[in-house]
Tab-separated table of C-alpha atoms in Angstrom:
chain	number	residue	atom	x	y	z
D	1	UNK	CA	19.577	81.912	74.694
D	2	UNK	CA	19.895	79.655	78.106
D	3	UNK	CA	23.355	77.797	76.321
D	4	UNK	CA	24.734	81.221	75.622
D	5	UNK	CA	24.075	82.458	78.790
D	6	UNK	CA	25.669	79.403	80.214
D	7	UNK	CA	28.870	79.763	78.273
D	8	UNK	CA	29.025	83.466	79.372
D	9	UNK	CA	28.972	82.355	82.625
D	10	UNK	CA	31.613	79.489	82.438
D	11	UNK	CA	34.074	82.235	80.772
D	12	UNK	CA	33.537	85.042	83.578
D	13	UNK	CA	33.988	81.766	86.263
D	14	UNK	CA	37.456	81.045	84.203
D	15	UNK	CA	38.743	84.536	84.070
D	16	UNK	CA	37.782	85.169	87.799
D	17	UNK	CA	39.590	82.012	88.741
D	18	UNK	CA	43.093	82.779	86.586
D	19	UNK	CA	43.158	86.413	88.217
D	20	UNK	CA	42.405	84.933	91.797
D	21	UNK	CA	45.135	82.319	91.079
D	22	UNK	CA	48.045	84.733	89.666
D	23	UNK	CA	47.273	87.031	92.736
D	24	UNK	CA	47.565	84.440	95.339
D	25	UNK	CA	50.952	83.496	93.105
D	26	UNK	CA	52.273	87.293	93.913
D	27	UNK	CA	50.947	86.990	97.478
D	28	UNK	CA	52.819	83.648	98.259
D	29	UNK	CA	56.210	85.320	96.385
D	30	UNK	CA	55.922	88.733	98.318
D	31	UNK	CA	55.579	86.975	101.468
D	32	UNK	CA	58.328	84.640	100.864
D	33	UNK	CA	60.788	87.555	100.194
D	34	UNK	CA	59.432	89.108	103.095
D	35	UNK	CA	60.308	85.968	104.804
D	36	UNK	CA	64.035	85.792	103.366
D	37	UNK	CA	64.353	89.673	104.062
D	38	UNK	CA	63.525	89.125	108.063
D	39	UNK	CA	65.523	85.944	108.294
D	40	UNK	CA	68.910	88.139	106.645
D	41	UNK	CA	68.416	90.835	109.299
D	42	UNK	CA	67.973	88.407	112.356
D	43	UNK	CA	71.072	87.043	110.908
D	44	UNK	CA	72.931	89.923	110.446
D	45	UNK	CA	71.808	91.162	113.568
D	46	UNK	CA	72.731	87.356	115.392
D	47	UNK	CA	76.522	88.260	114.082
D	48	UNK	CA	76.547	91.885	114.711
D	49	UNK	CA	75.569	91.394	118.890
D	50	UNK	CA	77.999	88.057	118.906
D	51	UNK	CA	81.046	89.354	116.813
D	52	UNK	CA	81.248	92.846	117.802
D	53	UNK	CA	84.365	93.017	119.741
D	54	UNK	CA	86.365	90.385	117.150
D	55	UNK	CA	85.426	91.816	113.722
D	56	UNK	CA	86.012	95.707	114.432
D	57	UNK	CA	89.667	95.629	113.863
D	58	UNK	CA	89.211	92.837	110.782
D	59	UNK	CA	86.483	94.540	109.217
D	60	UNK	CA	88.643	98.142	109.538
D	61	UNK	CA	91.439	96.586	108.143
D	62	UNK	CA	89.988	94.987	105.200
D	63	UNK	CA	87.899	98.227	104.155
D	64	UNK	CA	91.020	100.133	104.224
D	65	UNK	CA	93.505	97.838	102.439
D	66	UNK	CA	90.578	97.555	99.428
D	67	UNK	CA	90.211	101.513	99.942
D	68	UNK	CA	94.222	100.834	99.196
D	69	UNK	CA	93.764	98.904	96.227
D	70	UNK	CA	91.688	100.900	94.690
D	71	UNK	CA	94.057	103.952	95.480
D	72	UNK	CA	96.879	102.037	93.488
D	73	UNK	CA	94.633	100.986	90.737
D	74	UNK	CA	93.871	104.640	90.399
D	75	UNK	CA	97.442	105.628	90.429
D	76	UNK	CA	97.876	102.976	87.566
D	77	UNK	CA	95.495	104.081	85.374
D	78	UNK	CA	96.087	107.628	85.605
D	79	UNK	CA	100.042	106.522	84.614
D	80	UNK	CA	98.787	104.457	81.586
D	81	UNK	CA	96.604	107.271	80.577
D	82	UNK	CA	99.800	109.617	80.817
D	83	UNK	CA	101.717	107.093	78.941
D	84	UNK	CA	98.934	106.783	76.205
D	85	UNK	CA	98.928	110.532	75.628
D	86	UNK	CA	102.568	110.915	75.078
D	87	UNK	CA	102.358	107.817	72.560
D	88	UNK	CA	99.385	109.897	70.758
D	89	UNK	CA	101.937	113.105	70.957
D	90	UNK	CA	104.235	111.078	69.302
D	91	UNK	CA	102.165	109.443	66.443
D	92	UNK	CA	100.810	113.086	66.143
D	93	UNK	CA	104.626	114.152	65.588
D	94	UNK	CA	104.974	111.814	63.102
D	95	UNK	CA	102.173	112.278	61.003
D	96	UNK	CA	103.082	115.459	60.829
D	97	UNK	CA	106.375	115.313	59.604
D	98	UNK	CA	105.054	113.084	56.687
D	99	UNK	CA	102.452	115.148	55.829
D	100	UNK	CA	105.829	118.090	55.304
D	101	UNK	CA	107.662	115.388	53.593
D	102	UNK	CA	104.798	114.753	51.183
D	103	UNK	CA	103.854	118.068	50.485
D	104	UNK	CA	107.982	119.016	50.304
D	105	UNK	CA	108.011	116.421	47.370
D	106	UNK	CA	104.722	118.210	45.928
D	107	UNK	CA	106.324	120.849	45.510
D	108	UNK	CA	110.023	119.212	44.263
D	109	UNK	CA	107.831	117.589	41.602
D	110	UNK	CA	105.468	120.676	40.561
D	111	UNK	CA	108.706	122.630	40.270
D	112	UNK	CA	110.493	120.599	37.918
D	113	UNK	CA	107.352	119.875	36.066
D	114	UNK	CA	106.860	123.588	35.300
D	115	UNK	CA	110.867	124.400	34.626
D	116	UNK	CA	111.111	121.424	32.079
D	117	UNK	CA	111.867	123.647	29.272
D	118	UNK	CA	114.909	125.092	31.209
D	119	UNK	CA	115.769	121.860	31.836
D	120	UNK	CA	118.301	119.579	29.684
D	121	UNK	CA	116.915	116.668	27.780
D	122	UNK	CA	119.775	114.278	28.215
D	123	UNK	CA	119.788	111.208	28.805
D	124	UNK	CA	121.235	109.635	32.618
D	125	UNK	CA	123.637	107.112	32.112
D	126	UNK	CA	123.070	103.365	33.840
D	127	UNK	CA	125.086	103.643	36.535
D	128	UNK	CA	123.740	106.665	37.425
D	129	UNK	CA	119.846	105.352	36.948
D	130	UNK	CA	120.856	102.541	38.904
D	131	UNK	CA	122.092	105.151	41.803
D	132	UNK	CA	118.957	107.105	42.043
D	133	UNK	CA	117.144	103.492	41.986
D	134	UNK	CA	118.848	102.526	44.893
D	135	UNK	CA	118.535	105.687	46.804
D	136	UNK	CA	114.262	105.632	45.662
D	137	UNK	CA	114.264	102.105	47.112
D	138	UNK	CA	116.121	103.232	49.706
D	139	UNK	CA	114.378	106.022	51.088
D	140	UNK	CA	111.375	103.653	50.302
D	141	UNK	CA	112.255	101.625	53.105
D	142	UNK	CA	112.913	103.786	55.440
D	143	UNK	CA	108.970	105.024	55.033
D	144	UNK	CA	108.153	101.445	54.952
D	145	UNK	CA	109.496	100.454	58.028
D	146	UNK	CA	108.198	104.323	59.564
D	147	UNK	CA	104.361	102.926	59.237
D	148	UNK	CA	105.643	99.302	60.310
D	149	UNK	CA	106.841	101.143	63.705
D	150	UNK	CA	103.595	103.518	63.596
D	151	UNK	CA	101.019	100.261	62.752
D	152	UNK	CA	103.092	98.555	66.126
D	153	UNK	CA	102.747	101.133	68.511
D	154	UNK	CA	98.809	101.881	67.254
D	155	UNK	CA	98.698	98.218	68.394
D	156	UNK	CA	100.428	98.338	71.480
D	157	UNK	CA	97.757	101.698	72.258
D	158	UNK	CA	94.979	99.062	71.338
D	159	UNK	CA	96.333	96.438	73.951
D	160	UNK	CA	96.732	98.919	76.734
D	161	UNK	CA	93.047	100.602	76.269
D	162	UNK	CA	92.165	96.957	76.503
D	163	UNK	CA	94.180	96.436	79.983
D	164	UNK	CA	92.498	100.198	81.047
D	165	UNK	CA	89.081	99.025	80.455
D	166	UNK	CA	89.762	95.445	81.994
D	167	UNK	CA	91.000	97.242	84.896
D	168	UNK	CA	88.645	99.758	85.154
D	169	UNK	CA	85.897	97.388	85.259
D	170	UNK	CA	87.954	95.116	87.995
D	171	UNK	CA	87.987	98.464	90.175
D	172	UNK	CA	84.264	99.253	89.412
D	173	UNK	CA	83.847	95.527	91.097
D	174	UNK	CA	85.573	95.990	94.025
D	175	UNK	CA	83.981	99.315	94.756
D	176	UNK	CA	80.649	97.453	94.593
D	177	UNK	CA	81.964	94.939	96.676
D	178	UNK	CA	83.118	97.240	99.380
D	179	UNK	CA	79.779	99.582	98.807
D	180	UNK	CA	77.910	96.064	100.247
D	181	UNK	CA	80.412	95.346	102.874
D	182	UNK	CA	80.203	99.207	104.281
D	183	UNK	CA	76.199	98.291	104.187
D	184	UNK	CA	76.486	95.079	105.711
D	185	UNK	CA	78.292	96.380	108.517
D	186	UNK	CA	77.412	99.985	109.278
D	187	UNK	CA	75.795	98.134	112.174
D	188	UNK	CA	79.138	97.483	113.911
D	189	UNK	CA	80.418	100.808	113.730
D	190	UNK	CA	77.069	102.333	115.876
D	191	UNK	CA	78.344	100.224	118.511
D	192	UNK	CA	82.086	100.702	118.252
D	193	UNK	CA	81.145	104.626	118.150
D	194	UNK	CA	80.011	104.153	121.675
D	195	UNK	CA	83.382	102.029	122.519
D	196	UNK	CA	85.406	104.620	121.499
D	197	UNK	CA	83.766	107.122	123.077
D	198	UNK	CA	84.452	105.610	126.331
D	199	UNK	CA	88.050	104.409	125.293
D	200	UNK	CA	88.353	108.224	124.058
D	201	UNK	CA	87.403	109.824	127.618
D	202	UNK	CA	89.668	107.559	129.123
D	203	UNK	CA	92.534	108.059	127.104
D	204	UNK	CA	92.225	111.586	127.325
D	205	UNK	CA	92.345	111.714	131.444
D	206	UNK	CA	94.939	108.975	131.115
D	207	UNK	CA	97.236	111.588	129.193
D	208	UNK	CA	96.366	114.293	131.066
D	209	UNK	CA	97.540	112.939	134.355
D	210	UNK	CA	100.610	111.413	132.429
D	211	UNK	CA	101.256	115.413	131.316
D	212	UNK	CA	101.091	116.652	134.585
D	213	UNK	CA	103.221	114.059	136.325
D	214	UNK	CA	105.966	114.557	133.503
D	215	UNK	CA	106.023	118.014	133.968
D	216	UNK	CA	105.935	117.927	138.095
D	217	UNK	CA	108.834	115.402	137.334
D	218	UNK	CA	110.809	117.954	134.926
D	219	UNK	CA	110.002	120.744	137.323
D	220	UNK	CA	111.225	119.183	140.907
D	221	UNK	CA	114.519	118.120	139.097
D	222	UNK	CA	115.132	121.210	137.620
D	223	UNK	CA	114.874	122.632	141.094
D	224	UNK	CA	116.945	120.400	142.568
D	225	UNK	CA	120.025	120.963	139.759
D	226	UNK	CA	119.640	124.718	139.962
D	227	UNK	CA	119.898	124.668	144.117
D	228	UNK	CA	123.061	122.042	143.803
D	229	UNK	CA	124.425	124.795	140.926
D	230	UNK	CA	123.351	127.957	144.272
D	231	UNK	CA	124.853	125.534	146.479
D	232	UNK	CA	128.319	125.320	144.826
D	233	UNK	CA	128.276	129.221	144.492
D	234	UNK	CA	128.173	130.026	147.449
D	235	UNK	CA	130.719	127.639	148.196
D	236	UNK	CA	133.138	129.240	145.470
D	237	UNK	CA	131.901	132.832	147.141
D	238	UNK	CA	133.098	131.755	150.646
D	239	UNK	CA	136.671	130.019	149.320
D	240	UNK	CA	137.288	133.772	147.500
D	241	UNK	CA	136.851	135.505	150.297
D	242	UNK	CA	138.754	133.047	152.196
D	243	UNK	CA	141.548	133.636	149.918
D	244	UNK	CA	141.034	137.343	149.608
D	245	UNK	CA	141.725	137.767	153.310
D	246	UNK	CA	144.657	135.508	153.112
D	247	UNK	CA	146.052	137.377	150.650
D	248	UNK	CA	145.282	140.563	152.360
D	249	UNK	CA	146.955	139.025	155.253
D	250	UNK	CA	150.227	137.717	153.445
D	251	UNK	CA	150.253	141.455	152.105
D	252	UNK	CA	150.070	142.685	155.749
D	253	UNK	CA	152.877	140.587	156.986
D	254	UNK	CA	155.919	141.016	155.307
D	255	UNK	CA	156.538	137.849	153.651
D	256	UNK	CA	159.836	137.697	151.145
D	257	UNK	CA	159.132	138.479	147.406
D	258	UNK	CA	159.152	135.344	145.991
D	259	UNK	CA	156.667	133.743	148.320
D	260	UNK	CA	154.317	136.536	147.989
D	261	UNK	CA	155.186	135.537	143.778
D	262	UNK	CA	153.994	131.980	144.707
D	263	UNK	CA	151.352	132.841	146.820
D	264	UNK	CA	150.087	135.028	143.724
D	265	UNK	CA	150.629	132.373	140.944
D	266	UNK	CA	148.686	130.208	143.177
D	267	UNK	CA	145.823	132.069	143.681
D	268	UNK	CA	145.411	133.066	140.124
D	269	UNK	CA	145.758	129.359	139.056
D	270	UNK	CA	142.837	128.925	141.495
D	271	UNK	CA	140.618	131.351	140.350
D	272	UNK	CA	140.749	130.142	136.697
D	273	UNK	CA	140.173	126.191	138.011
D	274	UNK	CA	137.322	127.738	139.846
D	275	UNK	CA	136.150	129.624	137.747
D	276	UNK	CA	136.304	127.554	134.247
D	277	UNK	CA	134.557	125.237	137.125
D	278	UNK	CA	131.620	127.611	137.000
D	279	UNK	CA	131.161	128.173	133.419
D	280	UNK	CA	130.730	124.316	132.906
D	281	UNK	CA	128.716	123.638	135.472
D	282	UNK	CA	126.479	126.775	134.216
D	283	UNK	CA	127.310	124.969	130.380
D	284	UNK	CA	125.455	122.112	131.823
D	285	UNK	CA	122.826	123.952	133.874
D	286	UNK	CA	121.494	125.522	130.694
D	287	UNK	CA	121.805	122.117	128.125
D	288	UNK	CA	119.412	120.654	131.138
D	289	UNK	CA	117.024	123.415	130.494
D	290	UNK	CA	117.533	123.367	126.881
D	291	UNK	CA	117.195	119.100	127.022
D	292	UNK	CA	113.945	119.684	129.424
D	293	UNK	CA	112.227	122.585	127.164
D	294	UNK	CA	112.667	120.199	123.968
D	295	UNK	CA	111.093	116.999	125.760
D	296	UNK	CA	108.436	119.330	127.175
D	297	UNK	CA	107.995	120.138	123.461
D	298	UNK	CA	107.836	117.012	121.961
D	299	UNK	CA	105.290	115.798	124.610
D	300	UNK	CA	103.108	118.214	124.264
D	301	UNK	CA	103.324	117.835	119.852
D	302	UNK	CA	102.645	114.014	120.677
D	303	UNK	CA	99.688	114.490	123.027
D	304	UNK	CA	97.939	117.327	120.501
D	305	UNK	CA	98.762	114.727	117.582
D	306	UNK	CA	96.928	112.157	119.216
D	307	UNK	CA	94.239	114.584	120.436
D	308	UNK	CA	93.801	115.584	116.615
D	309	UNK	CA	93.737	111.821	115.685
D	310	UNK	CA	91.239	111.124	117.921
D	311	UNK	CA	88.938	113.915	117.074
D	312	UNK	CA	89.145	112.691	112.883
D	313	UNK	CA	88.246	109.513	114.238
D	314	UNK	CA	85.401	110.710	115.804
D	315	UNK	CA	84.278	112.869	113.044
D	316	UNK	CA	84.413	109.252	111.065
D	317	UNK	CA	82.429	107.795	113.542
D	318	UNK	CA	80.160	110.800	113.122
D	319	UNK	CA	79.848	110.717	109.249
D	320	UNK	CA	79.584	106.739	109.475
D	321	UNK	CA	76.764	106.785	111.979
D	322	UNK	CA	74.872	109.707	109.668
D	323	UNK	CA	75.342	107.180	106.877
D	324	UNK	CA	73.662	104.256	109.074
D	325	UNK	CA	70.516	106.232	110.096
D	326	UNK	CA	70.224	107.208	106.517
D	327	UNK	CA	70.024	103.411	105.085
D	328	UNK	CA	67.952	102.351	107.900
D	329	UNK	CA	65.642	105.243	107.114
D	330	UNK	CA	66.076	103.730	103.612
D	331	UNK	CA	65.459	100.241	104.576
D	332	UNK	CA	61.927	101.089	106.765
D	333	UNK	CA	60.662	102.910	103.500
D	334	UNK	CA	61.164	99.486	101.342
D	335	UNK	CA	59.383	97.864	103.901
D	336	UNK	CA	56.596	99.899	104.594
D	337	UNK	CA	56.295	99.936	100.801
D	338	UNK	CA	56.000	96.287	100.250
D	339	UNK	CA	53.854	95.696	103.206
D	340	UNK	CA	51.339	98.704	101.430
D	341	UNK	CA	51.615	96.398	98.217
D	342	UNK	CA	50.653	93.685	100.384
D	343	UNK	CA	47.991	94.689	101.930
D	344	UNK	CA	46.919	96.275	98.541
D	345	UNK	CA	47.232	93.125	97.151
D	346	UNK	CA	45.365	90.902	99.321
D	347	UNK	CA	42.279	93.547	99.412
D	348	UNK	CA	42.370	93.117	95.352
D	349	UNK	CA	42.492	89.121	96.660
D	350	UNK	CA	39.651	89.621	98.802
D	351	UNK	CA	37.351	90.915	96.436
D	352	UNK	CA	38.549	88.643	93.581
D	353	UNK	CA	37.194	86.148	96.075
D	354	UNK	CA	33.912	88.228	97.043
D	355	UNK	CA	33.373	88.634	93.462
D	356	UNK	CA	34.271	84.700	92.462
D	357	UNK	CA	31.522	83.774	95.354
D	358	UNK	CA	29.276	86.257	93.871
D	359	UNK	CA	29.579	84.894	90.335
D	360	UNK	CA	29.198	81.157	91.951
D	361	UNK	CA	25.833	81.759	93.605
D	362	UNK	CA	24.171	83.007	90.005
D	363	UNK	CA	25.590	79.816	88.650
D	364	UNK	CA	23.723	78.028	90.775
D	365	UNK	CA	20.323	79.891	90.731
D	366	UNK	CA	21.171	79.664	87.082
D	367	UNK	CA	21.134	75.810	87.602
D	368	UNK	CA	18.351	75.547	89.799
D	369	UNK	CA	16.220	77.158	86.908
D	370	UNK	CA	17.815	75.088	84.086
D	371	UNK	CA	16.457	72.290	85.809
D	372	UNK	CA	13.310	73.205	86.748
């Protein structure tokens, strides 16, 4: 009994020792990652704080121009799919039109085969056997080279599901790639959100006062044409009624007939210079006002364009910083999840070892009694 006792003994020491071992194994692993994890985050974080400022505009243009590719590779594999469908059409054509053809000659054959009674029993001469020979092999080829044509275009469908896949699997790649690089750097866009909030409040008073100045601008010139135009009026108003009282003067005095003629010609040439004077310079007062109303609005198009562009961008900025707090959220979980496992883990540990020191002491006492 005491030597099967003892080997009882030795096996629960073994066991207890193996499980002890492989759980200090897992301990030493899940710390390590642990380790690796919190040495990629200071790291990440090390970049993030020093690189802010130098990799916003890099990493903005390199997620759009692969957003780009991928665009194009779309485009190019929705065109090979078109292309692929009409080369099915046309196979599907041309099936068809041999299936007619056969059944056609079905029914050339059955015909003659039940109307060979009405049919003449002569024999065809050679040269005529040797004419319907020719046109058989004839026609023969033509159906031979057909399926040649059909077997080489099945092919060329063959190669370009092959290029479709390849490609597909290229673009699956790069989405991947730019799924860990929008991960990687969601970081840098929490911080450039507040940037361009403060860029966007500036920009914004910066246009306003720009508006206003513009229009001040527009405004006090405008006024200053339009009392030149008032100016020149009046002028014109004065110089006819200088010349009306002339006239009405000549006309009181008897001048001669031909001077008062003159006098007449004169003052209607005037009138049209002056006037015709007038019209352009009214011509020219409106194409200001027309010129000024079209700046006025094509500023105001450009400022609500780039009031519109800079309210998407901060509805990106929005949806990217939504996207952030959700992997960090993410990223807590995991941890808190492997630091539970831990902690699981080195309770099981802890009473592995309770349980090993347990098993220890009865060897002993065990040994103590042997010997005595």
């Amino acid at each position: 009994m005491v030597p099967r006792i003892i080997f009882c003994v030795v096996i629960l020491m073994g066991i207890s020792n193996t499980e002890a071992i492989f759980t200090y194994m897992m301990l030493e692993e899940i710390q390590a990652e642990i380790t690796q994890l919190r040495n990629l985050i200071q790291t990440v974080n090390n970049n993030v704080v020093n690189g802010v400022d130098k990799n916003v505009h890099t990493t903005y243009d390199y997620i759009k121009g692969n957003f780009g590719q991928l665009s194009r590779s779309l485009a190019n594999i929705q065109t090979k799919t078109q292309n692929f469908d009409n080369r099915l059409a046309a196979v599907e054509k041309l099936l068809k039109q041999m299936e007619q053809r056969d059944v056609t000659n079905r029914n050339l054959i059955n015909t003659f085969s039940a109307h060979d009674s009405d049919i003449s029993s002569t024999v065809l001469p050679n040269e005529d056997f040797n004419s319907m020979k020719k046109e058989i092999m004839n026609k023969i080829s033509t159906v031979t080279n057909s399926i040649g044509k059909i077997e080489n275009e099945i092919v060329k469908i063959k190669e370009d599901n092959k290029q479709i896949k390849d490609f597909h699997k290229k673009s699956s790649q790069n989405l991947e790639s730019l799924k860990t690089d929008a991960n990687n750097n969601q970081k840098l866009f929490i911080k450039c959100d507040k940037k361009l909030e403060n860029c966007n409040s500036k920009i914004n008073n910066k246009e306003n006062e720009e508006w206003k100045i513009n229009i001040t601008k527009a405004c006090n010139g405008q006024e200053s044409d339009v009392k030149k135009i008032l100016a020149n009026a009046k002028l014109l108003q004065n110089k006819l009624d200088q010349l009306s009282q002339k006239y009405d003067q000549s006309i009181g005095q008897n001048y001669t007939l031909q001077k008062e003629d003159h006098s007449k010609s004169e003052l209607i040439n005037y009138i049209k210079k002056t006037h015709e004077d007038t019209i352009k310079k009214l011509n020219g007062l409106s194409e200001m006002t027309v010129n000024l109303g079209a700046k006025f609005v094509s500023n105001s198009d450009k400022i609500t364009n780039k009031i519109q562009g800079l309210n998407r961008l901060d509805q990106e900025i929005q949806k990217i910083a939504g996207s952030v707090t959700d992997t960090k959220r993410k990223v807590e979980l995991g941890v808190n999840q492997t630091l539970a496992e831990v902690s699981k883990h080195s309770k099981a540990v802890t009473a592995c070892n309770g349980q090993e020191s347990e098993v220890k002491k009865s060897w002993q006492t065990l040994k103590f009694y042997i010997i005595k």
